[in-house]
Short mmCIF file of C-alpha atoms and ligand atoms in Angstrom, two decimals:
data_model
loop_
_atom_site.label_atom_id
_atom_site.label_comp_id
_atom_site.label_asym_id
_atom_site.label_seq_id
_atom_site.Cartn_x
_atom_site.Cartn_y
_atom_site.Cartn_z
CA MET A 1 124.17 106.29 95.17
CA ALA A 2 126.06 107.19 92.09
CA GLY A 3 125.20 108.48 88.64
CA ASN A 4 126.11 110.06 85.61
CA GLY A 5 128.10 113.11 87.29
CA THR A 6 126.31 113.11 90.58
CA VAL A 7 126.04 111.27 93.75
CA SER A 8 122.96 111.33 95.73
CA LEU A 9 123.57 111.02 99.71
CA GLU A 10 120.97 110.47 102.45
CA TRP A 11 121.23 109.62 106.05
CA ASN A 12 119.36 108.75 109.04
CA ASP A 13 117.96 111.84 110.77
CA ASN A 14 119.41 112.99 114.04
CA SER A 15 116.72 112.83 116.70
CA GLN A 16 117.66 115.22 119.20
CA ASN A 17 116.04 118.17 119.86
CA ASP A 18 118.75 120.65 119.70
CA LEU A 19 119.86 119.77 116.38
CA ALA A 20 121.01 122.70 114.31
CA GLY A 21 121.85 120.48 111.04
CA TYR A 22 124.65 118.56 109.63
CA LYS A 23 127.83 119.05 107.74
CA LEU A 24 128.90 116.88 105.15
CA TYR A 25 132.43 116.24 104.19
CA ARG A 26 134.27 114.36 101.35
CA SER A 27 137.55 112.92 100.64
CA THR A 28 139.39 110.88 97.25
CA ILE A 29 141.01 108.88 100.23
CA SER A 30 139.15 106.74 102.20
CA GLY A 31 139.35 107.52 105.61
CA SER A 32 141.46 110.84 105.77
CA ASN A 33 141.80 114.06 104.24
CA TYR A 34 138.08 115.07 104.19
CA THR A 35 137.29 118.58 103.45
CA LEU A 36 134.03 120.39 104.47
CA LEU A 37 131.75 119.91 101.53
CA THR A 38 128.56 122.42 102.41
CA GLY A 39 127.57 124.85 104.96
CA LEU A 40 125.15 123.81 107.70
CA LEU A 41 122.33 121.22 106.10
CA ASN A 42 118.88 121.14 107.25
CA ALA A 43 117.78 118.60 105.42
CA SER A 44 119.51 114.44 105.94
CA ASP A 45 120.10 114.23 102.29
CA TYR A 46 122.21 116.11 99.58
CA ILE A 47 123.17 115.82 95.92
CA ASP A 48 126.76 116.38 94.92
CA ASN A 49 126.91 117.41 91.46
CA ASP A 50 130.60 118.48 91.87
CA VAL A 51 132.21 115.08 90.93
CA ILE A 52 133.89 113.99 87.79
CA ASN A 53 133.07 110.31 86.51
CA GLY A 54 134.87 107.46 87.08
CA MET A 55 136.57 108.72 90.42
CA VAL A 56 135.66 107.35 93.73
CA TYR A 57 134.59 109.71 96.66
CA TYR A 58 134.17 109.24 100.23
CA TYR A 59 131.88 111.00 102.26
CA VAL A 60 130.97 111.34 105.93
CA VAL A 61 128.53 113.41 108.42
CA THR A 62 128.52 115.14 111.43
CA ALA A 63 125.39 116.59 113.33
CA LEU A 64 125.58 120.12 114.95
CA ASP A 65 123.69 121.18 117.90
CA THR A 66 122.50 124.61 118.91
CA GLU A 67 125.79 125.39 120.57
CA SER A 68 127.68 124.54 117.51
CA ASN A 69 129.20 121.19 119.01
CA GLU A 70 129.99 118.90 116.48
CA SER A 71 129.18 115.08 116.74
CA GLU A 72 131.71 112.18 115.58
CA THR A 73 131.71 111.63 111.93
CA SER A 74 129.38 108.84 110.43
CA ASN A 75 130.48 105.64 109.08
CA GLU A 76 131.77 106.37 105.76
CA VAL A 77 130.27 105.79 102.28
CA SER A 78 131.85 105.67 98.82
CA ALA A 79 130.38 106.46 95.50
CA ARG A 80 132.02 106.62 91.96
CA PRO A 81 129.90 108.27 89.31
CA TYR A 82 129.98 107.07 85.74
CA VAL A 83 128.67 107.52 82.28
CA PRO A 84 125.99 104.78 81.97
CA SER A 85 125.98 102.40 78.66
CA SER A 86 123.04 100.43 77.42
CA ILE A 87 122.77 96.72 76.00
CA ILE A 88 119.76 95.21 74.00
CA ILE A 89 119.01 91.92 74.25
CA GLN A 90 117.14 90.04 71.72
CA GLU A 91 115.36 86.37 71.49
CA ASN A 92 118.41 84.96 69.88
CA GLU A 93 121.09 86.62 71.34
CA ALA A 94 123.22 85.91 74.38
CA GLY A 95 121.52 86.87 77.55
CA PHE A 96 118.44 85.72 76.62
CA ILE A 97 117.46 82.49 78.80
CA SER A 98 113.80 81.32 78.00
CA VAL A 99 110.39 82.03 77.08
CA ASN A 100 107.49 80.26 78.72
CA GLY A 101 105.91 80.11 75.14
CA THR A 102 107.77 80.34 71.83
CA ILE A 103 110.00 82.29 70.15
CA ASP A 104 107.60 83.47 66.86
CA ASN A 105 107.91 86.28 63.86
CA ASN A 106 104.23 86.01 62.68
CA ASN A 107 103.74 89.53 63.56
CA PRO A 108 105.77 92.09 61.84
CA GLY A 109 107.49 95.09 62.83
CA PHE A 110 110.01 93.14 65.43
CA THR A 111 113.43 93.49 65.39
CA GLY A 112 116.12 90.99 65.71
CA ALA A 113 114.99 87.67 64.90
CA GLY A 114 111.45 87.66 66.24
CA PHE A 115 109.96 88.05 69.30
CA ALA A 116 108.90 86.42 72.85
CA ASN A 117 105.44 85.03 73.01
CA THR A 118 104.49 83.61 76.43
CA ILE A 119 101.57 81.06 76.58
CA ASN A 120 98.37 83.26 77.73
CA ALA A 121 98.37 82.22 81.51
CA VAL A 122 99.00 83.73 84.87
CA ASP A 123 103.10 83.61 85.80
CA ALA A 124 103.67 82.97 81.96
CA TYR A 125 107.29 84.28 81.99
CA VAL A 126 110.36 85.62 80.15
CA ARG A 127 114.02 85.65 81.64
CA TRP A 128 117.22 87.14 81.00
CA SER A 129 120.57 86.80 82.49
CA VAL A 130 122.46 90.35 82.83
CA ASN A 131 126.03 90.90 84.17
CA ALA A 132 126.81 93.78 86.19
CA PRO A 133 130.62 94.72 87.13
CA GLU A 134 129.38 95.74 90.62
CA ALA A 135 125.89 96.05 92.67
CA GLY A 136 123.98 98.87 91.69
CA ARG A 137 120.53 100.05 90.08
CA TYR A 138 119.91 99.33 86.50
CA ASP A 139 117.35 100.82 84.34
CA LEU A 140 114.91 98.07 82.67
CA GLN A 141 112.96 99.05 79.25
CA TRP A 142 110.99 96.49 77.11
CA ARG A 143 109.77 97.06 73.50
CA PHE A 144 106.27 95.31 73.17
CA ALA A 145 103.10 94.26 71.22
CA ASN A 146 100.02 94.08 72.99
CA GLY A 147 96.75 93.44 70.29
CA ASN A 148 93.61 94.46 71.51
CA THR A 149 93.73 93.11 74.91
CA PRO A 150 94.01 95.02 78.18
CA ASP A 151 97.03 95.88 80.00
CA ARG A 152 99.14 92.88 80.72
CA THR A 153 100.90 94.09 83.61
CA ALA A 154 103.83 92.16 84.73
CA ARG A 155 106.04 91.86 87.75
CA VAL A 156 109.96 91.69 87.49
CA SER A 157 112.03 89.59 89.91
CA VAL A 158 116.03 89.44 90.21
CA ASN A 159 117.41 86.29 91.41
CA GLY A 160 114.21 85.16 92.50
CA THR A 161 113.29 87.81 94.78
CA ALA A 162 110.42 90.33 93.34
CA GLN A 163 111.33 93.99 92.74
CA LEU A 164 108.68 95.64 90.84
CA ALA A 165 104.68 94.34 91.09
CA ASN A 166 103.24 96.16 87.95
CA VAL A 167 105.22 97.39 84.98
CA SER A 168 102.45 98.27 82.51
CA PHE A 169 102.12 96.61 78.83
CA PRO A 170 98.83 98.45 77.68
CA GLY A 171 97.34 97.34 74.87
CA THR A 172 98.87 98.87 71.32
CA GLY A 173 95.78 98.47 69.21
CA ALA A 174 97.67 95.43 66.96
CA TRP A 175 99.79 92.82 67.16
CA THR A 176 102.00 94.38 64.74
CA THR A 177 102.07 97.82 66.70
CA TRP A 178 105.14 97.92 68.61
CA THR A 179 106.19 100.35 71.37
CA LEU A 180 108.32 100.99 74.55
CA THR A 181 107.69 100.42 78.06
CA GLY A 182 108.17 102.94 81.04
CA ILE A 183 111.70 102.97 82.22
CA VAL A 184 111.73 101.08 85.46
CA THR A 185 114.78 100.63 87.87
CA VAL A 186 116.02 97.26 89.55
CA GLN A 187 118.74 96.76 91.93
CA LEU A 188 121.43 94.19 90.35
CA THR A 189 124.07 92.34 92.30
CA ALA A 190 127.45 91.85 91.15
CA GLY A 191 128.09 89.24 88.67
CA ASP A 192 124.96 87.28 86.54
CA ASN A 193 121.29 88.17 87.49
CA LEU A 194 118.27 86.27 86.58
CA ILE A 195 115.68 88.96 85.59
CA GLU A 196 112.05 87.42 85.08
CA LEU A 197 109.37 89.33 83.60
CA ALA A 198 106.15 87.30 84.95
CA GLY A 199 102.59 88.07 83.78
CA ASN A 200 99.90 89.20 86.34
CA THR A 201 97.39 88.30 84.27
CA ALA A 202 95.71 85.17 82.41
CA ASN A 203 96.71 86.57 79.06
CA GLY A 204 100.47 86.32 80.01
CA THR A 205 102.69 89.07 78.81
CA ALA A 206 102.58 90.94 75.71
CA ASN A 207 104.97 90.12 73.15
CA ILE A 208 108.33 90.99 73.95
CA ASP A 209 110.54 92.01 71.12
CA TRP A 210 113.73 93.01 73.26
CA MET A 211 114.90 94.65 76.86
CA GLU A 212 117.13 97.19 77.28
CA VAL A 213 119.41 97.47 80.33
CA THR A 214 121.11 100.78 81.14
CA GLY A 215 123.64 101.53 84.02
CA LEU A 216 127.39 100.78 84.62
CA SER A 217 128.61 98.51 81.91
CA PRO A 218 126.02 96.03 81.83
CA ALA A 219 126.80 92.73 79.55
CA PRO A 220 124.84 89.35 78.57
CA GLY A 221 125.28 86.95 81.49
CA ASN A 222 125.69 83.49 80.78
C1 GCU B 1 97.78 85.97 69.11
C2 GCU B 1 98.80 86.99 68.66
C3 GCU B 1 100.47 86.29 69.34
C4 GCU B 1 100.05 86.50 70.76
C5 GCU B 1 98.43 86.02 71.17
C6 GCU B 1 98.34 86.40 72.77
O1 GCU B 1 97.72 84.68 68.98
O2 GCU B 1 99.51 86.61 67.22
O3 GCU B 1 101.49 86.68 68.94
O4 GCU B 1 100.81 86.17 71.36
O5 GCU B 1 97.62 86.56 70.35
O6 GCU B 1 97.00 86.96 73.30
O7 GCU B 1 98.93 86.23 74.00
CA1 CA B 2 101.05 85.04 74.11
CA1 CA B 3 113.13 90.87 68.83
#
């Protein structure tokens, strides 16, 4: 898994009882030129911070037994660390698909042209389209207001598949008091992704000012 100046690796445990540990190898060429990256590792994961953003790295791992017999190499995986970028999608901008409700501007403090106000019903939704140049993990965050009501928790699906069951949109005290959700991570596919936020409660969702997407070059989708 690539990140900003980092690659996180994780592999299946070897279950043999004479296991001594693992060796991790890296190359910048697929299939050859591997060099040993680590000493003997006890854990079946490793974080490689010795990387340059934009470069592609190829990794294989081996297992060693207590007599120093080394296994064949694992399948190769690759990762390209990158500098993340962010986009904010407003209700009147490319990437905003629809709200199961209305676009309103009666509660000040919003940015852009207003905010998405879902109907007050379970499953009421807001939808966006986000383009990802390749499949990977992206962070999402929303700016919202929730007048004096309980937490309007919502779930997130991507391309129709549930990814997060319970994003918190707690009461902000007034419909004119806007704040940010926590940052949540979803998996996007290469190309356009339909991101849906759907209310878990009979109140629908909070009023949504915008959604921010952070990761490898996200762009508004069609
Ligand atoms: C109020 C508020 C709306 C909000 C609604 C709700 O009517 O003005 O913006 O969406 O409450 O409870 O959802
Ligand atoms: Ca509403
Ligand atoms: Ca807005």
